[in-house]
């Protein structure tokens, strides 16, 4: 398995500001992902973080709102830009094993936008 | 679009009972299915992974089965304990042109095991 850490674990932010969430993995992984879990909803994939190139976004998510960086095989950041109360969610970083496709998740970042 | 449904949404059982959580999915062309556990304020813990060619997987008191043709999976928990209290999530991996094999999640079953 992989050990994944996220910073911050939680934050309360004001409308219109931006927050950058960091994800660190204890080993090199090819595939890293960012998910969102809105209250009472299932997890939704935001994007795949690609090392050395632009992230691949799912339908409904755009780079201007959720810019993602992945400078190496163990680290990625997700920024939630120009936040509104609708962005209040848990944001989770995830990695996937190349051999079995089993996925592992970080502890999540609980974001509240006021 | 893959739809994943979990039944029941919530379940309360006394300690020691055996229980079954259900997961159904609409598109049978899955790559694998994974069961997770989510504790309040924490991330997801992977419990079991079943490849599409497999019928079941076991880990300790947990047994997960997969019937791909009918679009169903069950998670069986034997001799439940209060420490099993958590939300259990089912996710299926489906080939996605954007992200390769993306995970599609159900909303989960919230389990409470009372002493």
Short mmCIF file of C-alpha atoms in Angstrom, two decimals:
data_model
loop_
_atom_site.label_atom_id
_atom_site.label_comp_id
_atom_site.label_asym_id
_atom_site.label_seq_id
_atom_site.Cartn_x
_atom_site.Cartn_y
_atom_site.Cartn_z
CA UNK A 1 0.00 0.00 0.00
CA UNK A 2 0.95 3.68 -0.18
CA UNK A 3 1.04 6.22 2.64
CA UNK A 4 -0.51 9.49 1.55
CA UNK A 5 -0.54 12.75 3.48
CA UNK A 6 -2.49 15.91 2.77
CA UNK A 7 -2.13 19.46 3.98
CA UNK A 8 -4.10 21.19 5.35
CA UNK A 9 -6.42 18.68 6.99
CA UNK A 10 -9.13 21.32 7.18
CA UNK A 11 -9.65 25.00 6.54
CA UNK A 12 -12.31 27.66 6.68
CA UNK A 13 -12.01 30.20 3.88
CA UNK A 14 -13.81 33.29 2.76
CA UNK A 15 -15.71 33.56 -0.48
CA UNK A 16 -13.55 34.74 -3.38
CA UNK A 17 -10.24 33.50 -2.01
CA UNK A 18 -8.17 30.50 -3.13
CA UNK A 19 -6.77 27.52 -1.26
CA UNK A 20 -3.97 25.18 -2.31
CA UNK A 21 -4.05 21.60 -1.03
CA UNK A 22 -0.88 19.53 -0.98
CA UNK A 23 -0.62 15.76 -1.44
CA UNK A 24 2.56 13.83 -0.62
CA UNK A 25 3.06 10.09 -1.26
CA UNK A 26 5.75 7.96 0.37
CA UNK A 27 6.70 6.24 -2.88
CA UNK A 28 6.81 7.04 -6.57
CA UNK A 29 3.49 6.45 -8.27
CA UNK A 30 2.44 6.85 -11.86
CA UNK A 31 -1.22 7.75 -11.38
CA UNK A 32 -2.44 10.44 -8.98
CA UNK A 33 -5.98 11.73 -8.77
CA UNK A 34 -8.03 14.39 -7.05
CA UNK A 35 -11.57 13.66 -5.88
CA UNK A 36 -14.29 15.74 -4.27
CA UNK A 37 -16.88 14.53 -1.78
CA UNK A 38 -19.71 16.99 -1.30
CA UNK A 39 -21.95 16.61 1.75
CA UNK A 40 -24.23 13.60 1.38
CA UNK A 41 -22.83 12.77 -2.05
CA UNK A 42 -20.55 10.11 -3.48
CA UNK A 43 -16.95 10.80 -4.39
CA UNK A 44 -16.47 12.47 -7.77
CA UNK A 45 -13.26 12.48 -9.76
CA UNK A 46 -12.03 16.02 -10.49
CA UNK A 47 -8.92 15.26 -12.52
CA UNK A 48 -5.91 13.07 -13.08
CA UNK A 49 -2.66 14.76 -12.13
CA UNK A 50 -0.07 14.04 -14.82
CA UNK A 51 3.60 14.35 -14.05
CA UNK A 52 5.26 16.89 -16.29
CA UNK A 53 2.15 17.84 -18.22
CA UNK A 54 -1.26 19.42 -17.79
CA UNK A 55 -3.85 17.59 -15.70
CA UNK A 56 -6.72 15.75 -17.37
CA UNK A 57 -10.07 17.09 -16.14
CA UNK A 58 -13.40 15.29 -15.93
CA UNK A 59 -16.58 16.71 -17.35
CA UNK A 60 -17.78 19.63 -15.24
CA UNK A 61 -14.35 20.59 -13.91
CA UNK A 62 -12.04 23.17 -15.50
CA UNK A 63 -8.42 24.17 -15.07
CA UNK A 64 -9.20 27.80 -14.22
CA UNK A 65 -11.23 26.72 -11.21
CA UNK A 66 -9.09 23.75 -10.11
CA UNK A 67 -5.50 24.22 -11.28
CA UNK A 68 -3.34 21.19 -10.52
CA UNK A 69 0.41 20.79 -10.39
CA UNK A 70 2.47 17.61 -10.34
CA UNK A 71 6.17 18.42 -10.39
CA UNK A 72 7.33 14.86 -9.61
CA UNK A 73 6.11 11.30 -8.98
CA UNK A 74 5.44 11.80 -5.24
CA UNK A 75 3.80 15.23 -4.97
CA UNK A 76 0.80 17.12 -6.30
CA UNK A 77 -1.22 20.21 -5.45
CA UNK A 78 -4.83 21.13 -6.11
CA UNK A 79 -5.93 24.76 -5.91
CA UNK A 80 -9.57 25.68 -5.42
CA UNK A 81 -9.86 29.14 -6.94
CA UNK A 82 -12.29 31.98 -6.37
CA UNK A 83 -14.16 29.91 -3.83
CA UNK A 84 -17.89 29.99 -3.18
CA UNK A 85 -19.93 28.17 -0.51
CA UNK A 86 -20.72 25.49 -3.11
CA UNK A 87 -17.04 24.49 -3.01
CA UNK A 88 -17.41 23.35 0.61
CA UNK A 89 -16.43 19.70 0.38
CA UNK A 90 -13.85 17.14 1.34
CA UNK A 91 -11.05 17.02 -1.23
CA UNK A 92 -9.12 13.75 -1.45
CA UNK A 93 -5.90 12.81 -3.14
CA UNK A 94 -5.60 9.26 -4.46
CA UNK A 95 -2.95 7.07 -6.07
CA UNK A 96 -3.25 3.84 -8.01
CA UNK A 97 -0.96 0.85 -8.15
CA UNK A 98 0.27 0.06 -11.63
CA UNK A 99 0.06 -3.72 -11.18
CA UNK A 100 -3.38 -4.31 -9.68
CA UNK A 101 -5.07 -0.92 -10.21
CA UNK A 102 -5.91 -0.86 -6.51
CA UNK A 103 -6.43 2.73 -5.33
CA UNK A 104 -5.39 4.33 -2.08
CA UNK A 105 -6.62 7.58 -0.61
CA UNK A 106 -5.23 10.32 1.55
CA UNK A 107 -7.00 11.50 4.72
CA UNK A 108 -8.73 14.33 2.88
CA UNK A 109 -8.96 18.09 3.30
CA UNK A 110 -12.23 19.38 4.72
CA UNK A 111 -12.93 22.78 3.21
CA UNK A 112 -15.62 25.16 4.43
CA UNK A 113 -16.28 28.34 2.47
CA UNK A 114 -18.15 31.13 4.25
CA UNK B 1 -22.76 6.66 -17.53
CA UNK B 2 -21.98 4.17 -14.80
CA UNK B 3 -24.41 4.35 -11.87
CA UNK B 4 -23.43 2.71 -8.60
CA UNK B 5 -26.11 2.11 -5.97
CA UNK B 6 -25.62 0.89 -2.43
CA UNK B 7 -28.36 -0.59 -0.29
CA UNK B 8 -29.17 -0.02 2.51
CA UNK B 9 -28.12 3.59 3.02
CA UNK B 10 -27.87 2.98 6.76
CA UNK B 11 -27.81 -0.09 8.95
CA UNK B 12 -27.73 -0.64 12.71
CA UNK B 13 -27.00 -4.09 14.14
CA UNK B 14 -26.08 -5.50 17.54
CA UNK B 15 -22.56 -6.72 18.07
CA UNK B 16 -21.91 -10.29 16.90
CA UNK B 17 -24.34 -10.29 14.00
CA UNK B 18 -23.32 -11.27 10.50
CA UNK B 19 -24.37 -8.71 7.88
CA UNK B 20 -24.43 -8.10 4.14
CA UNK B 21 -23.98 -4.82 2.31
CA UNK B 22 -25.15 -4.60 -1.27
CA UNK B 23 -23.76 -2.77 -4.28
CA UNK B 24 -25.16 -2.68 -7.80
CA UNK B 25 -23.82 -1.09 -10.97
CA UNK B 26 -25.37 -0.45 -14.35
CA UNK B 27 -22.46 -1.09 -16.73
CA UNK B 28 -21.05 -4.61 -16.47
CA UNK B 29 -17.91 -3.73 -18.45
CA UNK B 30 -15.92 -3.03 -15.33
CA UNK B 31 -12.20 -3.57 -14.82
CA UNK B 32 -12.42 -4.18 -11.09
CA UNK B 33 -14.50 -3.42 -7.99
CA UNK B 34 -13.15 -2.08 -4.73
CA UNK B 35 -14.72 -1.84 -1.28
CA UNK B 36 -13.59 0.96 1.02
CA UNK B 37 -14.24 1.97 4.57
CA UNK B 38 -14.53 5.64 5.55
CA UNK B 39 -14.35 6.76 9.16
CA UNK B 40 -15.60 10.23 10.19
CA UNK B 41 -12.98 12.88 9.52
CA UNK B 42 -10.68 10.40 7.83
CA UNK B 43 -9.90 9.27 4.33
CA UNK B 44 -10.79 5.99 2.69
CA UNK B 45 -9.25 2.67 3.66
CA UNK B 46 -9.15 0.01 0.98
CA UNK B 47 -10.73 -3.22 2.23
CA UNK B 48 -10.95 -5.56 -0.75
CA UNK B 49 -10.28 -5.42 -4.47
CA UNK B 50 -11.95 -7.87 -6.85
CA UNK B 51 -10.69 -8.06 -10.41
CA UNK B 52 -13.36 -8.49 -13.09
CA UNK B 53 -12.24 -12.09 -13.69
CA UNK B 54 -12.67 -13.02 -10.01
CA UNK B 55 -15.79 -14.08 -8.11
CA UNK B 56 -14.79 -13.21 -4.56
CA UNK B 57 -12.08 -12.02 -2.22
CA UNK B 58 -11.64 -12.60 1.50
CA UNK B 59 -9.76 -10.73 4.18
CA UNK B 60 -10.26 -11.78 7.78
CA UNK B 61 -13.94 -11.37 8.67
CA UNK B 62 -14.70 -9.71 5.34
CA UNK B 63 -15.80 -11.45 2.17
CA UNK B 64 -16.70 -9.64 -1.03
CA UNK B 65 -18.37 -11.29 -4.00
CA UNK B 66 -18.78 -10.09 -7.55
CA UNK B 67 -21.38 -11.09 -10.15
CA UNK B 68 -20.40 -8.99 -13.13
CA UNK B 69 -23.13 -10.22 -15.43
CA UNK B 70 -25.89 -9.12 -13.06
CA UNK B 71 -24.04 -5.99 -11.96
CA UNK B 72 -23.92 -6.87 -8.28
CA UNK B 73 -21.45 -7.15 -5.44
CA UNK B 74 -21.93 -7.95 -1.78
CA UNK B 75 -19.71 -7.31 1.21
CA UNK B 76 -20.22 -9.84 3.98
CA UNK B 77 -19.02 -8.95 7.48
CA UNK B 78 -18.91 -11.83 9.94
CA UNK B 79 -19.29 -11.46 13.69
CA UNK B 80 -19.60 -7.67 13.59
CA UNK B 81 -17.85 -5.55 16.22
CA UNK B 82 -18.36 -1.93 17.35
CA UNK B 83 -15.07 -1.08 15.66
CA UNK B 84 -16.69 -1.98 12.32
CA UNK B 85 -18.89 1.11 12.62
CA UNK B 86 -18.10 3.28 9.60
CA UNK B 87 -19.36 4.15 6.13
CA UNK B 88 -18.68 1.45 3.56
CA UNK B 89 -18.19 2.55 -0.03
CA UNK B 90 -18.33 0.47 -3.18
CA UNK B 91 -16.48 1.68 -6.29
CA UNK B 92 -16.20 0.20 -9.77
CA UNK B 93 -13.36 0.86 -12.14
CA UNK B 94 -14.45 1.54 -15.70
CA UNK B 95 -12.36 2.46 -18.70
CA UNK B 96 -12.63 6.22 -19.08
CA UNK B 97 -11.15 8.00 -22.06
CA UNK B 98 -9.95 10.87 -19.88
CA UNK B 99 -8.42 9.16 -16.89
CA UNK B 100 -7.88 5.58 -17.90
CA UNK B 101 -9.63 3.37 -15.38
CA UNK B 102 -11.64 5.84 -13.28
CA UNK B 103 -13.41 4.86 -10.06
CA UNK B 104 -17.19 5.41 -9.87
CA UNK B 105 -18.45 5.45 -6.30
CA UNK B 106 -21.74 4.68 -4.64
CA UNK B 107 -23.02 6.91 -1.84
CA UNK B 108 -22.15 4.34 0.79
CA UNK B 109 -23.79 2.38 3.58
CA UNK B 110 -23.47 3.87 7.05
CA UNK B 111 -23.03 1.00 9.50
CA UNK B 112 -23.48 1.22 13.27
CA UNK B 113 -22.64 -1.81 15.40
CA UNK B 114 -23.94 -1.43 18.93
CA UNK B 115 -22.35 -3.16 21.94
#
